[in-house]
Tab-separated table of C-alpha atoms in Angstrom:
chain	number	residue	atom	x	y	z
O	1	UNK	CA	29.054	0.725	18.924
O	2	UNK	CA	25.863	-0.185	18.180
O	3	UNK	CA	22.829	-1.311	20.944
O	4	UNK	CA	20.355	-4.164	21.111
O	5	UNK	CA	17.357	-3.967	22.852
O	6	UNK	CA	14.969	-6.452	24.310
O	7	UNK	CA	10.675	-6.279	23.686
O	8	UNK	CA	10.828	-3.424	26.203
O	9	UNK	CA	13.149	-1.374	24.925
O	10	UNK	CA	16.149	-1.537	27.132
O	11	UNK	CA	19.408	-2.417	26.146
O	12	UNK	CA	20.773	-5.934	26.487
O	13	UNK	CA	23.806	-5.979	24.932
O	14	UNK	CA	26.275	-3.412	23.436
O	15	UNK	CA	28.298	-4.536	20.123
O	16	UNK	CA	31.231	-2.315	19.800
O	17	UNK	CA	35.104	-2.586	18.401
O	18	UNK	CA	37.827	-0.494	19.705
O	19	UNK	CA	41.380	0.244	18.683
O	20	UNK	CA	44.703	0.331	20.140
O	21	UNK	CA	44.920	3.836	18.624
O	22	UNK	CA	48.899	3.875	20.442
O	23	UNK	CA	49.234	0.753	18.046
O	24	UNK	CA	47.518	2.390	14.939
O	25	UNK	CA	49.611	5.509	15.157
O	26	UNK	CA	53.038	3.458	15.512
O	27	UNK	CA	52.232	1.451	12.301
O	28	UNK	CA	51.535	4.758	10.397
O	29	UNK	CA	54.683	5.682	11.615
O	30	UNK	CA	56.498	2.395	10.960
O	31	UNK	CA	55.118	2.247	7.161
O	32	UNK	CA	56.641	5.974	6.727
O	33	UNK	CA	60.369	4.615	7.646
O	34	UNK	CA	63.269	3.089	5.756
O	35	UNK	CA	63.412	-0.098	8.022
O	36	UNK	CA	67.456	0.174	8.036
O	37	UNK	CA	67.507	3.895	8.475
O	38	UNK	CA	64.646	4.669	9.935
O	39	UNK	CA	65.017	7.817	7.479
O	40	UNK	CA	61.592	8.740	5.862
O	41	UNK	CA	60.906	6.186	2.629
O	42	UNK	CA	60.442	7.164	-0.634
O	43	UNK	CA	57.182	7.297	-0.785
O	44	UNK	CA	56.944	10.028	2.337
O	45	UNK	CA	59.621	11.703	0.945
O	46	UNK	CA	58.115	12.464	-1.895
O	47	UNK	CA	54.832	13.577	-0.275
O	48	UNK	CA	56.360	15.910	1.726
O	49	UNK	CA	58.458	17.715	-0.596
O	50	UNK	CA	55.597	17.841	-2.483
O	51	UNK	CA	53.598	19.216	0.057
O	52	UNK	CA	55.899	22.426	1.198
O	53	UNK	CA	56.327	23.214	-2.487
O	54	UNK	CA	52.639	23.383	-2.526
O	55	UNK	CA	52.355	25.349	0.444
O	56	UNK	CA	55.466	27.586	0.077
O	57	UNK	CA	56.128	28.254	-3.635
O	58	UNK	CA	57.426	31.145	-3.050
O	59	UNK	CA	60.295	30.182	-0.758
O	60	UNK	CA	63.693	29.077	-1.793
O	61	UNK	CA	63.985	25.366	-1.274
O	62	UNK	CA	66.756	23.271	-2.448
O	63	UNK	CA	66.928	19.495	-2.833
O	64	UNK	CA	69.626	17.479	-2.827
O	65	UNK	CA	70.422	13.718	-4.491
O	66	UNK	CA	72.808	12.014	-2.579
O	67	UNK	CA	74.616	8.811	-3.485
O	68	UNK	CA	77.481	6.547	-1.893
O	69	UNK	CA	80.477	6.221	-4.001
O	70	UNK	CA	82.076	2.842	-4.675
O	71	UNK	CA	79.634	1.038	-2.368
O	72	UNK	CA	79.081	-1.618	-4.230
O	73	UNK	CA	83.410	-2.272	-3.370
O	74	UNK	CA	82.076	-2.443	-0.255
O	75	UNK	CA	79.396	-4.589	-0.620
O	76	UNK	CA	81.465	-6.901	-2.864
O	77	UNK	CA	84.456	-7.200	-0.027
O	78	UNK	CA	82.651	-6.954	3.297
O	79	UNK	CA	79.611	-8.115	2.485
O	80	UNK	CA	75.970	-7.191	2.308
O	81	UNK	CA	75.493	-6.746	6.144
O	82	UNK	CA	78.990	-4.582	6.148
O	83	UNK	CA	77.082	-2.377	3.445
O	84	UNK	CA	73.808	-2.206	5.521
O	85	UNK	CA	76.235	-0.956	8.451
O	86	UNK	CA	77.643	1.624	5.796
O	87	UNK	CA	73.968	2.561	4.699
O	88	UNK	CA	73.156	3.262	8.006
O	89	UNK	CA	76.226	5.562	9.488
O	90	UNK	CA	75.831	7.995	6.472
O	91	UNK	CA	72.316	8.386	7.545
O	92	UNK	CA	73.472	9.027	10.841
O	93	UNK	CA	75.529	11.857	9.397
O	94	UNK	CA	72.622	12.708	7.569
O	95	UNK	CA	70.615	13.465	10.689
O	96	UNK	CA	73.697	15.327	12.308
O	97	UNK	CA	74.366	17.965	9.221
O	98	UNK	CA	70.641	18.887	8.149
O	99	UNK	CA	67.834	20.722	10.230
O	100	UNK	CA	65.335	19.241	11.924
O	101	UNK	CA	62.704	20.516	9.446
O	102	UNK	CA	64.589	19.767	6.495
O	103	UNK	CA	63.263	16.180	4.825
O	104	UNK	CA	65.903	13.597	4.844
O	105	UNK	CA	65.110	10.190	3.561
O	106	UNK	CA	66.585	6.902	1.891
O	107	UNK	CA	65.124	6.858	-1.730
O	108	UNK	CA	67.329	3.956	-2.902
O	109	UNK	CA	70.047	1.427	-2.076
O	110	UNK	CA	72.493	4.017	-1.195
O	111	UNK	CA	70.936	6.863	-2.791
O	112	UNK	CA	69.530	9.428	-0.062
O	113	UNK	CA	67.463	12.777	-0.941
O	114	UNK	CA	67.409	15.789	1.172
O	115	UNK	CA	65.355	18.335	1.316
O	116	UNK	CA	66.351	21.531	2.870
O	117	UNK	CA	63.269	24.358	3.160
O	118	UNK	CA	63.466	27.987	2.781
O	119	UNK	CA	67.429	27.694	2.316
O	120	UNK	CA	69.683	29.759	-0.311
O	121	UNK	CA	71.977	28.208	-2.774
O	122	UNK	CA	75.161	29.583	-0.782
O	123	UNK	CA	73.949	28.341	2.529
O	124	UNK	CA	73.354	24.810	0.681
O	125	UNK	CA	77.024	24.470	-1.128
O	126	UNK	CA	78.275	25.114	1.739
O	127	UNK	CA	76.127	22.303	3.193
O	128	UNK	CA	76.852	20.423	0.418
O	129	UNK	CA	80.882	20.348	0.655
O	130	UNK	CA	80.791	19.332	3.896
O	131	UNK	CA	78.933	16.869	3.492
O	132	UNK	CA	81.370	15.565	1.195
O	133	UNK	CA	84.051	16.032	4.006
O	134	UNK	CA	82.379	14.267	6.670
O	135	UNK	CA	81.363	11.089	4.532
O	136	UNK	CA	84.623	10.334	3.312
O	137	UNK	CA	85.420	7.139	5.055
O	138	UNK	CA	88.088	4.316	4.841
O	139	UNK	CA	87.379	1.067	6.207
O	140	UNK	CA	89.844	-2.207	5.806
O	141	UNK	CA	89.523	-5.601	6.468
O	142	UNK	CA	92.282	-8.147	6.330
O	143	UNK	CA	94.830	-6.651	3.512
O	144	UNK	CA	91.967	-4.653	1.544
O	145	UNK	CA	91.092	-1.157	1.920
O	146	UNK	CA	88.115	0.608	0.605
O	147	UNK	CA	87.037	4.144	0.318
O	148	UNK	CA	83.503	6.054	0.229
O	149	UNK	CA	82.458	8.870	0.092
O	150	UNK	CA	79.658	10.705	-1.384
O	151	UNK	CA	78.550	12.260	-5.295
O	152	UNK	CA	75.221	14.750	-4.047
O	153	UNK	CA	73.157	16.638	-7.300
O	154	UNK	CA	71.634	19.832	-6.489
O	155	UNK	CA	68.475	21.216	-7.583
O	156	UNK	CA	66.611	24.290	-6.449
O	157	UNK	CA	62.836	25.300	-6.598
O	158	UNK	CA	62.356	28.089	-9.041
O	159	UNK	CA	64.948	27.842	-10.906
O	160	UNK	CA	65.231	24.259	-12.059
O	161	UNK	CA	61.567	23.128	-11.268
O	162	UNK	CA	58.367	23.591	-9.244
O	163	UNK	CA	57.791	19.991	-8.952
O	164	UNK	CA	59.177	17.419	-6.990
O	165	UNK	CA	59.502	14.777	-10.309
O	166	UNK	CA	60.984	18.368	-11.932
O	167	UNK	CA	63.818	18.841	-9.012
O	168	UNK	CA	64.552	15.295	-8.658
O	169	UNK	CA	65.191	14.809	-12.251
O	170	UNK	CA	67.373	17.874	-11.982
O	171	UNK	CA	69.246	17.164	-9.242
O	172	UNK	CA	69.637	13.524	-10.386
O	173	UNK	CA	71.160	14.112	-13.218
O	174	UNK	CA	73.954	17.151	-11.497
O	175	UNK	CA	74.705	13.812	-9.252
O	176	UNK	CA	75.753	11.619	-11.698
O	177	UNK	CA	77.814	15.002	-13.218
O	178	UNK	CA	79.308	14.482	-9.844
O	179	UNK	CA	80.495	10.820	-10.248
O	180	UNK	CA	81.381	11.486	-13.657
O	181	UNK	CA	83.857	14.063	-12.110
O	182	UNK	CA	85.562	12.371	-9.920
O	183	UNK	CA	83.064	11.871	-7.159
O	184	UNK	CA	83.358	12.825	-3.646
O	185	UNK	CA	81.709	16.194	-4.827
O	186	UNK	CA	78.442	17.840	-5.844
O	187	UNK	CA	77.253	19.761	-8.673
O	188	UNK	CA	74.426	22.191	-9.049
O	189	UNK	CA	71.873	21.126	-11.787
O	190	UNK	CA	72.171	23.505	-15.035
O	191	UNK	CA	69.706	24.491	-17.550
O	192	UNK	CA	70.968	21.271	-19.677
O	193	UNK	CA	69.987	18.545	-17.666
């Protein structure tokens, strides 16, 4: 705010702006969301991995890469707004398996990223196969059938990085060791990738 004053020095007139601050903090919010999701983006994702592995580098963290198998059958047969619906009920699951402290976000088309704090590498397999269970879907329309289900890579902090570009890379590439598999499975990175 600022004042203006007449000859006498009294105020005439105050020249001020305010803010819907309700309305400022709901765009911060909105510019940290997938729009589809509303999983964190990329871009938050990233800056809060990166900030717990700042804060807790001592702590066991594990990250996961998770991607939809044979979605783009399902884009190519249902559609694109069948996919979106796709997109949107594995992140759904997403929400149900993880912790509420863990970092879950939608880092691609269908490619998701998880982030699961001060967790060990048992605990996360486990989380990690059934995950695979509970994303295996069929859906049909008309005389075609499709199947999803879900490829997830595996890194952990420590061991295969201290950085979040380090551990994505990682688990990235154990994803794609996944597909390459057979899908509908995970691996754990290795000191090779």
């Amino acid at each position: 705010y600022k004042s203006i004053f007449d000859d006498r020095g009294r105020i005439v007139r105050v020249i001020g702006r305010s803010q819907n601050v309700e309305k400022t903090v709901k765009l911060r919010e909105k510019a940290r969301l997938d729009p589809l999701t509303k999983l964190l983006n990329k871009v938050e994702v990233q800056s809060r991995v990166e900030e717990i592995l700042e804060n807790e580098p001592d702590n066991t963290h594990v990250l996961f890469v998770i991607d939809i198998d044979n979605f783009k059958q399902i884009n190519d047969t249902f559609g694109h707004t069948f996919g979106d619906t796709v997109i949107s009920d594995v992140a759904e699951t997403l929400k149900k398996q993880f912790r509420s402290n863990d970092v879950i976000g939608r880092v691609g088309g269908d490619e998701f990223l998880v982030f699961m704090k001060d967790v060990s590498i048992e605990k996360a397999t486990i989380k990690a196969q059934n995950l695979c269970e509970v994303t295996e879907k069929e859906y049909s329309g008309g005389n075609v059938v499709k199947y999803i289900s879900t490829s997830i890579g595996i890194a952990v902090s420590g061991v295969d990085g201290y950085t979040y570009e380090e551990l994505f890379k990682k688990a990235d590439h154990a994803m794609y060791r996944a597909k390459k598999s057979g899908k509908n499975g995970f691996s754990v990175a290795r000191g090779d990738d």
